[in-house]
Short mmCIF file of C-alpha atoms in Angstrom, two decimals:
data_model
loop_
_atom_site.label_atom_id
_atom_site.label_comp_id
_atom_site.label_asym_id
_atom_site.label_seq_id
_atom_site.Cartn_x
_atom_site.Cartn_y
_atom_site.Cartn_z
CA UNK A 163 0.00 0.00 0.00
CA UNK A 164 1.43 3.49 -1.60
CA UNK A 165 1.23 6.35 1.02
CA UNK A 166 3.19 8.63 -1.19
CA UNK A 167 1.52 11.74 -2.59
CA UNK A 168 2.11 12.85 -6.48
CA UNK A 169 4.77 14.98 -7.01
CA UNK A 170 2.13 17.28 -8.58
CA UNK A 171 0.40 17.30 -4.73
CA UNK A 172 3.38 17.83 -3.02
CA UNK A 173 4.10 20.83 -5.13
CA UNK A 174 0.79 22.33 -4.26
CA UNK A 175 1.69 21.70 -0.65
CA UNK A 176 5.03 23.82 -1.36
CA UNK A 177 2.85 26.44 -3.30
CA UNK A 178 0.12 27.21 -0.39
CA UNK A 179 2.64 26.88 2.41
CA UNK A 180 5.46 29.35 0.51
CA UNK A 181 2.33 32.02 0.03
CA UNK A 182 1.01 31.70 3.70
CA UNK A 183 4.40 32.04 5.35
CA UNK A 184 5.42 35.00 2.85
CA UNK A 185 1.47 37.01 2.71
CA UNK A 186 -0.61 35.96 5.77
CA UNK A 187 2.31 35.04 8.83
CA UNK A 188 3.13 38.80 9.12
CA UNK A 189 -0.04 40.00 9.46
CA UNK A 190 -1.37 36.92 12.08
CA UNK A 191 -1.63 38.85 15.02
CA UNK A 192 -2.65 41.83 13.63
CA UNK A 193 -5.18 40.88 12.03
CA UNK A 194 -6.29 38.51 15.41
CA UNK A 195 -5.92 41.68 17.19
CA UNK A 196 -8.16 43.59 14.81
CA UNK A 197 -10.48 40.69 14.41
CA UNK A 198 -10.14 41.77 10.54
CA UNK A 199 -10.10 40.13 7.39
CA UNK A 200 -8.05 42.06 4.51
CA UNK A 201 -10.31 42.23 1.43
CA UNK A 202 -6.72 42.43 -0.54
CA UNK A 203 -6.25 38.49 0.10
CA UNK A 204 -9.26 37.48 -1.37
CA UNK A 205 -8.10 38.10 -4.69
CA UNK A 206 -4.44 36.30 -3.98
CA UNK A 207 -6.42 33.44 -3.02
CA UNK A 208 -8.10 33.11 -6.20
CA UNK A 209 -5.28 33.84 -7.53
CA UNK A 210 -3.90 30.24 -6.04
CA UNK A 211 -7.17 28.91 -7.43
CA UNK A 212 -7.76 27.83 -4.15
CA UNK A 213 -11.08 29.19 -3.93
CA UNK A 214 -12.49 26.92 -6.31
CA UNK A 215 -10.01 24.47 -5.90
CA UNK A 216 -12.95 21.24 -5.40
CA UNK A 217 -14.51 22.70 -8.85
CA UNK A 218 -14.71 21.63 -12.04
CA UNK A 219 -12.75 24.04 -14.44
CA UNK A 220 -16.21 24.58 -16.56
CA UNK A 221 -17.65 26.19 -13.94
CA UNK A 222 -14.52 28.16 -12.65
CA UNK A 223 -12.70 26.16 -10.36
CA UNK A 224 -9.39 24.32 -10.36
CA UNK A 225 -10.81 20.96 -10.83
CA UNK A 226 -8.65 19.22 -8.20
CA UNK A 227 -10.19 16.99 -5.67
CA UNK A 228 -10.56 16.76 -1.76
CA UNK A 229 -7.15 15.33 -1.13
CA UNK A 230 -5.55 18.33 -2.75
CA UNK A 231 -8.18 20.82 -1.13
CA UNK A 232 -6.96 18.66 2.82
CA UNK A 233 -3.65 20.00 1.75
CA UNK A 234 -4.16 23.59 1.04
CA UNK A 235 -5.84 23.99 4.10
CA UNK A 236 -3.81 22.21 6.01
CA UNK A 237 -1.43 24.47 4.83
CA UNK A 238 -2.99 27.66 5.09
CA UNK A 239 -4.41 26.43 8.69
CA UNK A 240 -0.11 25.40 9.84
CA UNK A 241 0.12 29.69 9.43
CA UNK A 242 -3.32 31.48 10.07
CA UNK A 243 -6.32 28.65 10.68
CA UNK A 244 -8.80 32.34 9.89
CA UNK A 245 -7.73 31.99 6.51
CA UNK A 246 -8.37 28.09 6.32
CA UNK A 247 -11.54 28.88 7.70
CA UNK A 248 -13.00 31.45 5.34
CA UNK A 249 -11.90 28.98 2.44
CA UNK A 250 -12.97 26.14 4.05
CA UNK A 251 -16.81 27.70 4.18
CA UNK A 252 -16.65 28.92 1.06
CA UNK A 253 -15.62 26.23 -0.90
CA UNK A 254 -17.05 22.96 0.88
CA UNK A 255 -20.08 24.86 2.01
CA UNK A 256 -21.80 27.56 -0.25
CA UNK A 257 -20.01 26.76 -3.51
CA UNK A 258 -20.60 23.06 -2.98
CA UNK A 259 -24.10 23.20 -2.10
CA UNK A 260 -24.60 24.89 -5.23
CA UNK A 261 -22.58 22.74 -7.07
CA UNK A 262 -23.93 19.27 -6.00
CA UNK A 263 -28.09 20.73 -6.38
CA UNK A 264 -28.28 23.35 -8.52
CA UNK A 265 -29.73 23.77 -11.76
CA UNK A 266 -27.28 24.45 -14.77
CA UNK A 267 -28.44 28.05 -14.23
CA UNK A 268 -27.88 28.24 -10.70
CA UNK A 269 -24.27 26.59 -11.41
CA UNK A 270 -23.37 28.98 -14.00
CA UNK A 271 -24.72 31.94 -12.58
CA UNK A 272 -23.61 31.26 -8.90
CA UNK A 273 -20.75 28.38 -9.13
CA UNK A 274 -18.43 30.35 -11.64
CA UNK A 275 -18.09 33.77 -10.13
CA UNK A 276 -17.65 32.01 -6.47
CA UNK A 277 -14.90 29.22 -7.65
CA UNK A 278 -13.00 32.19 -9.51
CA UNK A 279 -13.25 34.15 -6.48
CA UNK A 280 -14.69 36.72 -8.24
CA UNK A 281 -17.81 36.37 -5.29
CA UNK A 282 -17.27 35.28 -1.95
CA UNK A 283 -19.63 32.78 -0.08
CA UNK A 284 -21.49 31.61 2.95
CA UNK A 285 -23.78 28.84 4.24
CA UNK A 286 -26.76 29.41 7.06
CA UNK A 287 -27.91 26.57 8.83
CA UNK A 288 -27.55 27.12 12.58
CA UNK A 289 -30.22 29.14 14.58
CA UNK A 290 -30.42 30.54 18.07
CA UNK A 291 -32.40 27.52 18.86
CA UNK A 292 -31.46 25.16 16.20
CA UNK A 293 -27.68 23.99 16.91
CA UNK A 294 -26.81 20.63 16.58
CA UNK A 295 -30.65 19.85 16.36
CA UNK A 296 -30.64 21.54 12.64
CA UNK A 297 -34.02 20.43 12.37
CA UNK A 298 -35.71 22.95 14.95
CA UNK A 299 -35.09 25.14 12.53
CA UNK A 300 -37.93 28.48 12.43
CA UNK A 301 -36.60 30.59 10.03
CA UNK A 302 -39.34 30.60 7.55
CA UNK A 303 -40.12 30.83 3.20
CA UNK A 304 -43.66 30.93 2.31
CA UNK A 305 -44.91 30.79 -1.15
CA UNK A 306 -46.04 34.46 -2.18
CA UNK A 307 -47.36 34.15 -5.96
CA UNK A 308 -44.13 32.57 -8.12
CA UNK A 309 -41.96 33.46 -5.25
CA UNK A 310 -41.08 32.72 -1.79
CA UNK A 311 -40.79 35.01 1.49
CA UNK A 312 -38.28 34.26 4.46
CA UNK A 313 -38.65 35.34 7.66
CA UNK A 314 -36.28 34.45 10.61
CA UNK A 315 -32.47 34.72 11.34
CA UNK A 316 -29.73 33.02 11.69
CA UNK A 317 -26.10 32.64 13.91
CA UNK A 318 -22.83 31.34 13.64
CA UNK A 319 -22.58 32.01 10.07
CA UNK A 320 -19.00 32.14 8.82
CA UNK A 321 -18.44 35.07 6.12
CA UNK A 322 -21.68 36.25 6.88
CA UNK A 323 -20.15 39.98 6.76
CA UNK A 324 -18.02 39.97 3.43
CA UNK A 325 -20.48 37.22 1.65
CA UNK A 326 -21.66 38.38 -2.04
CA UNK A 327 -23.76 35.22 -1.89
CA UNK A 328 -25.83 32.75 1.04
CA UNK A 329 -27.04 29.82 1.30
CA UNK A 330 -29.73 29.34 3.51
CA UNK A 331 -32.42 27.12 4.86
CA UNK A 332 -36.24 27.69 5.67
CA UNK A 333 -38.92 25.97 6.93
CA UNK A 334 -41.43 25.74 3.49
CA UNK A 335 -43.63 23.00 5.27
CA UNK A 336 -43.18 22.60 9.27
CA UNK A 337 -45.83 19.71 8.99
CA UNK A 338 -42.71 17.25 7.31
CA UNK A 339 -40.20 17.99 9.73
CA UNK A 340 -36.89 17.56 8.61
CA UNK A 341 -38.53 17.02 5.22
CA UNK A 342 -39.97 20.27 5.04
CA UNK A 343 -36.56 22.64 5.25
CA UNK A 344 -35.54 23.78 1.71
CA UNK A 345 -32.46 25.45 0.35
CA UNK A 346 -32.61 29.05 -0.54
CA UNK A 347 -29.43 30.85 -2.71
CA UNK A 348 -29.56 35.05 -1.31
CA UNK A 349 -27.19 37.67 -3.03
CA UNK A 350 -26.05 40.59 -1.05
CA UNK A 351 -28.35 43.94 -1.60
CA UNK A 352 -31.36 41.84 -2.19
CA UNK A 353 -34.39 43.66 0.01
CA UNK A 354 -35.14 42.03 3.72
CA UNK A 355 -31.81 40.59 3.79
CA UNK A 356 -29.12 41.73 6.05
CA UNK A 357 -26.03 40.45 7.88
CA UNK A 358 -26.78 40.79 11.65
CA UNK A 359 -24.42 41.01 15.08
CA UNK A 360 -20.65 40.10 14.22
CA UNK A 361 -19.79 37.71 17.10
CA UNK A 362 -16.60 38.53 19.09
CA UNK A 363 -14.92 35.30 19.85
CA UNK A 364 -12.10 33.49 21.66
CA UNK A 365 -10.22 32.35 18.06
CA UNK A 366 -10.20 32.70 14.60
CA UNK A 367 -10.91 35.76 15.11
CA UNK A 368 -10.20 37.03 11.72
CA UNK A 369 -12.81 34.70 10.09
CA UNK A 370 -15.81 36.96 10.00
CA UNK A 371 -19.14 34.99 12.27
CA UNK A 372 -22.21 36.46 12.29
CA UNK A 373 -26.13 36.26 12.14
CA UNK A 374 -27.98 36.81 8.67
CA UNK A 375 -31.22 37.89 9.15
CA UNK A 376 -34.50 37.64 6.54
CA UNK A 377 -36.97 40.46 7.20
CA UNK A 378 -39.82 39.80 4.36
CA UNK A 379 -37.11 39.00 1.97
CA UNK A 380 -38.81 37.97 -1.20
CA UNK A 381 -36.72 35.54 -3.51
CA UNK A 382 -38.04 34.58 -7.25
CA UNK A 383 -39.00 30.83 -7.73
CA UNK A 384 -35.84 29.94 -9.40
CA UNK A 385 -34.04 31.02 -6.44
CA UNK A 386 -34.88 27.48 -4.45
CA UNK A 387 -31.72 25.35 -4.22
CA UNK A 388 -32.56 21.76 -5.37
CA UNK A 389 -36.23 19.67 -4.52
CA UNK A 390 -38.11 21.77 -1.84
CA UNK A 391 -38.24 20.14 1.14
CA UNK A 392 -35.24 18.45 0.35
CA UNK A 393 -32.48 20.87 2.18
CA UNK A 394 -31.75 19.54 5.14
CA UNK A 395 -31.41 15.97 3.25
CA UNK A 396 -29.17 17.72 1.18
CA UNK A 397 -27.69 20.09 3.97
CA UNK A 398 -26.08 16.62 5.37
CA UNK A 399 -24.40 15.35 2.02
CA UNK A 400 -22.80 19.02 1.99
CA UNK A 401 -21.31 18.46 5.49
CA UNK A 402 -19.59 14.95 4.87
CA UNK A 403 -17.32 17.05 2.47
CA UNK A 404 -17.30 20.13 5.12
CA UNK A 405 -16.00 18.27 7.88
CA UNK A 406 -13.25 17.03 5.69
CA UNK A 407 -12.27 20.41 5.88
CA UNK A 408 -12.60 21.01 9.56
CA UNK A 409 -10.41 17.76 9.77
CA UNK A 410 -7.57 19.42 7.51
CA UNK A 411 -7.78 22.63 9.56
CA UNK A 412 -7.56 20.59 12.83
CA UNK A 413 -5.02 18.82 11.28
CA UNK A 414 -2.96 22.33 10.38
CA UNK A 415 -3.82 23.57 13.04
CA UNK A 416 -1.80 20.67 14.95
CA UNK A 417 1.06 20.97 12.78
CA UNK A 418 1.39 24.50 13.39
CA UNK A 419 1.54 23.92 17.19
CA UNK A 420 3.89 21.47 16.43
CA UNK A 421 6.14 22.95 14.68
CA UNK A 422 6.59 26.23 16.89
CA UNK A 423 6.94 23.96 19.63
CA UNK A 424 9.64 21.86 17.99
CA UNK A 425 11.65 25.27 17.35
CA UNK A 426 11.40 26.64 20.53
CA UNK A 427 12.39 23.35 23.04
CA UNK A 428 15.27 23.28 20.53
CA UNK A 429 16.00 27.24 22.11
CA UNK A 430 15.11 27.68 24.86
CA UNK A 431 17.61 26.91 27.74
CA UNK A 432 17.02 25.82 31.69
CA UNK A 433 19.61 24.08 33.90
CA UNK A 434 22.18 25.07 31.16
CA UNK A 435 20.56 22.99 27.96
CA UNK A 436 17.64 23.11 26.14
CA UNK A 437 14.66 21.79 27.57
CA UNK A 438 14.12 19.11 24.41
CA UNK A 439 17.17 17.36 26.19
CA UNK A 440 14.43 16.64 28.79
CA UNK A 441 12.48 13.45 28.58
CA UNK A 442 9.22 14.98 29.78
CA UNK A 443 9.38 17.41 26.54
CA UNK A 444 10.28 14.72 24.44
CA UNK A 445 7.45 12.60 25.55
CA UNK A 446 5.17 15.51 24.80
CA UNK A 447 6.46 16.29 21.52
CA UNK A 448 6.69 12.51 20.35
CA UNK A 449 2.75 12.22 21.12
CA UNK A 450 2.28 15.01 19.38
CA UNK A 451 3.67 14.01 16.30
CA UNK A 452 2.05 10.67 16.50
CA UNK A 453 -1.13 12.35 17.12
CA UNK A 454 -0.72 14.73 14.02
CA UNK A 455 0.30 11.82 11.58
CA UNK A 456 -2.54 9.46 12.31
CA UNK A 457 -5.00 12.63 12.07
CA UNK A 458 -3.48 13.31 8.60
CA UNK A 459 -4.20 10.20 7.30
CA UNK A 460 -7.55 10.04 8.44
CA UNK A 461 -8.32 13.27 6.72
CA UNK A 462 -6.75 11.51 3.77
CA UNK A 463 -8.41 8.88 3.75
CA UNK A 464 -11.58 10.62 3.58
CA UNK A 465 -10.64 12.66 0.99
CA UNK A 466 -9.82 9.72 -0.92
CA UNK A 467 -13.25 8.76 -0.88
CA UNK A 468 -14.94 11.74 -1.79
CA UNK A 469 -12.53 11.74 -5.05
CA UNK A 470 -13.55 8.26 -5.63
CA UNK A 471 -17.41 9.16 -5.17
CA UNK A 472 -17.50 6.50 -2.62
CA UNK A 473 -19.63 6.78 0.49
CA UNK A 474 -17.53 8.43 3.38
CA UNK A 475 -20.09 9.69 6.03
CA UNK A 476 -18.26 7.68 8.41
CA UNK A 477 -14.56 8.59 7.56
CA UNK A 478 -15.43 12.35 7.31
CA UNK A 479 -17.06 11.83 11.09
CA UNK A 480 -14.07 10.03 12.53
CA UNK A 481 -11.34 12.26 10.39
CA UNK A 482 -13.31 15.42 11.68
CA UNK A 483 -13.87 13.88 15.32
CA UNK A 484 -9.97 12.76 15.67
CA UNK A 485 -7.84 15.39 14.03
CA UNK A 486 -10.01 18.58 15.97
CA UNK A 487 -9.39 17.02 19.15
CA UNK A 488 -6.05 16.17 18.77
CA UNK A 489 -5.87 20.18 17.54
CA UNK A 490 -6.74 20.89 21.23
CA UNK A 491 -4.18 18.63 22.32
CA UNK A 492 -1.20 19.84 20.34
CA UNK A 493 -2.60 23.64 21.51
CA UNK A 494 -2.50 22.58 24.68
CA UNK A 495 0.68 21.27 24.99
CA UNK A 496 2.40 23.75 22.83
CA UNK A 497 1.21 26.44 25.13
CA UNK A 498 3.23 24.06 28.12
CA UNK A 499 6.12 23.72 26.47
CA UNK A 500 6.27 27.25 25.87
CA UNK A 501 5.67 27.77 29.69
CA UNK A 502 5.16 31.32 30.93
CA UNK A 503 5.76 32.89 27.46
CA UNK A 504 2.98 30.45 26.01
CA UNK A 505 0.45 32.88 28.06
CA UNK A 506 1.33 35.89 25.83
CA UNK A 507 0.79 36.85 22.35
CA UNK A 508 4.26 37.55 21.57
CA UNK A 509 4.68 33.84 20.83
CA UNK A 510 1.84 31.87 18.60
CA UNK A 511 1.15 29.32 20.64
CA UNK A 512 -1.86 30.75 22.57
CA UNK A 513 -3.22 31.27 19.22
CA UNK A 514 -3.39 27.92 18.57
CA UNK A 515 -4.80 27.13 21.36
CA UNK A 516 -7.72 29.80 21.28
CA UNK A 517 -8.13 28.54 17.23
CA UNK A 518 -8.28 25.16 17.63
CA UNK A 519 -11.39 24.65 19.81
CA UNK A 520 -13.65 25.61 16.93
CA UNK A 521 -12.26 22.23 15.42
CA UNK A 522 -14.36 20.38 18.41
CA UNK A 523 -18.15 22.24 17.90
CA UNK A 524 -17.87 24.27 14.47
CA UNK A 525 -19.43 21.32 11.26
CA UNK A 526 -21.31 19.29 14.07
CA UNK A 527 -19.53 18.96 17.94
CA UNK A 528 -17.48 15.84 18.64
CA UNK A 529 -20.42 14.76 20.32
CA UNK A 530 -22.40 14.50 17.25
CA UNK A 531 -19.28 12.62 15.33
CA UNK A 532 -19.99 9.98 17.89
CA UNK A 533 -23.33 9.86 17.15
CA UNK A 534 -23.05 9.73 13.64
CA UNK A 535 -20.18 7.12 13.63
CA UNK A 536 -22.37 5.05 15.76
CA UNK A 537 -25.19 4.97 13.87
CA UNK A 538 -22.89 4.56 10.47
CA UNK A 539 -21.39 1.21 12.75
CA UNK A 540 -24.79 0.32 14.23
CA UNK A 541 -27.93 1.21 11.49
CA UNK A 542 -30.84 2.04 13.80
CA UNK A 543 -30.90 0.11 16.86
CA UNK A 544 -34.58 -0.63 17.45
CA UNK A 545 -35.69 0.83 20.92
CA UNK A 546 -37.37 -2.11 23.32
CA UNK A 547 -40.93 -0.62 24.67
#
């Protein structure tokens, strides 16, 4: 069995991580501190082609696959996980909804500006009351003569600030539960819709999260994203590629940790040596690694599927589930090697540390990987009256 990637794949690898270290490490902490994301890197991304990288070249994009797309934001996450974030949602989220259910239209209207970066998205699912239970969703779209009207808002929505286009789902018929939520595609400017409260959080702090909100916003017909009531249905399928992503930007996350870690045990000096001459460092350090390596090929491997159009609902779950914990870890522990100095922001560890938690809630909590794993091992266990 061949673990090897293409030469072609390791050059991409060399490409993204050459472009983060030179354009996005200078700017980390200012742009952390500032909670800002430059609209001049938008562009360079697109540029990279890495913001249609999962995308077929007819429609705009680079037509790589998922195992390429794991290593650009792997990549991307190793120097500034913000950045991997606001590709990650863009790409594997909004684009790819389209992508997978949209009409021809939709796809050429909507797919080709967003995978040439020409058009930045994001994706609305989560409510204030509908979290990891998608399906008490209450934002609303009611049928208004060929059209539809949404009412409600919604949280958590990555880009939601800077996004030209949104994908959101409504509630079109609350009497078929999680068969009556439909897609809806939104473009900035349109009447009743509005980006809400921009959420001030512990990391990634240069991703933009925020609330969308629908105030009689009235969409034309051709505006519904695949079968109505079909969105949630479909809203699932979109996240066994999304937490591919999260896995990958746990993953970079990780390595990032890592490596900062690795330089400075190497440096730093107590009782008259560096402190990687001590065992307990060592130990910490070789776990690390180990940790890292078998997260990477878990994200791999569930790339590998999603190339091969070969189910992966499972391998996404455990990839996502494995590599964003072990992205706390390696946080964690970077921020103890570093000792006192990994408490302040003139080192990056406590960066990684404050980023990497989103790797545990943000595309479904670990809790929910277990309980889709489960049911992916078990099939529906029958309940006993």
């Amino acid at each position: 069995m061949e673990f090897r990637l293409t030469d072609e794949q390791e050059q991409l690898r060399r490409t993204v991580r050459e472009f983060a270290e030179a354009e996005i490490r200078p700017h980390v902490m200012e742009w952390d501190e500032a909670a800002h994301f430059p609209d001049s890197l938008g562009p360079q991304l697109a540029e990279l082609g890495l913001l249609g990288i999962i995308f077929a070249e007819q429609y705009g994009g680079a037509g790589l696959g998922y195992l390429e797309y794991s290593i650009a934001i792997e990549e991307l996450a190793r120097v500034d996980p913000s950045v991997a974030l606001m590709v990650a949602a863009h790409n594997s989220l909004c684009t790819n909804h389209i992508y997978k259910f949209g009409t021809e239209e939709q796809r050429q209207k909507y797919v080709v500006p967003l995978a040439q970066g020409k058009k930045l998205g994001c994706w609305s699912l989560t409510e204030p009351e509908a979290g990891s239970d998608a399906g008490g969703t209450r934002t609303t779209a009611v049928r208004q003569g060929n059209g539809w009207v949404l009412n409600g808002s919604k949280t958590f929505t990555t880009n939601g600030h800077h996004a030209d286009v949104c994908v959101a789902m409504a509630v079109t018929d609350a009497a078929k539960g999680h068969h009556g939520i439909s897609a809806f595609i939104l473009e900035r400017g349109t009447p009743g819709f509005r980006p809400g409260k921009k959420e001030n959080k512990l990391g990634m702090r240069a991703s933009a999260t925020s609330e969308v909100i629908f105030e009689d916003c009235r969409l034309p017909a051709e505006n519904l994203l695949g079968r109505e009531g079909q969105g949630f249905v479909n809203s699932l399928q979109v996240l066994d590629g999304g937490r591919i992503s999260i896995a990958a930007l746990g993953v970079g996350i990780a390595q990032g940790a890592f490596d900062v870690s690795l330089r400075y045990a190497k440096e730093r000096k107590q009782f008259g040596k560096p402190i990687a001459s001590f065992q307990a460092i060592q130990w910490k350090l070789a776990t690390m690694k180990t940790e890292i390596e078998a997260a990477r090929w878990l994200t791999y491997e569930a790339a590998y599927l999603a190339d091969q159009h070969r189910p992966h609902t499972k391998e996404s779950s455990m990839a996502k589930l494995y590599a964003g914990e072990v992205a706390v870890r390696a946080g964690s522990e970077a921020v103890q090697i570093h000792g006192g100095y990994g408490f302040i922001k003139d080192y990056p560890a406590e960066k990684f540390y404050r980023d990497a938690k989103l790797c545990t809630i943000g595309e479904g909590t670990s809790e929910i990987q277990r309980l889709v794993i489960s049911r992916q091992l078990l099939g529906k266990v029958q309940e006993k009256p």
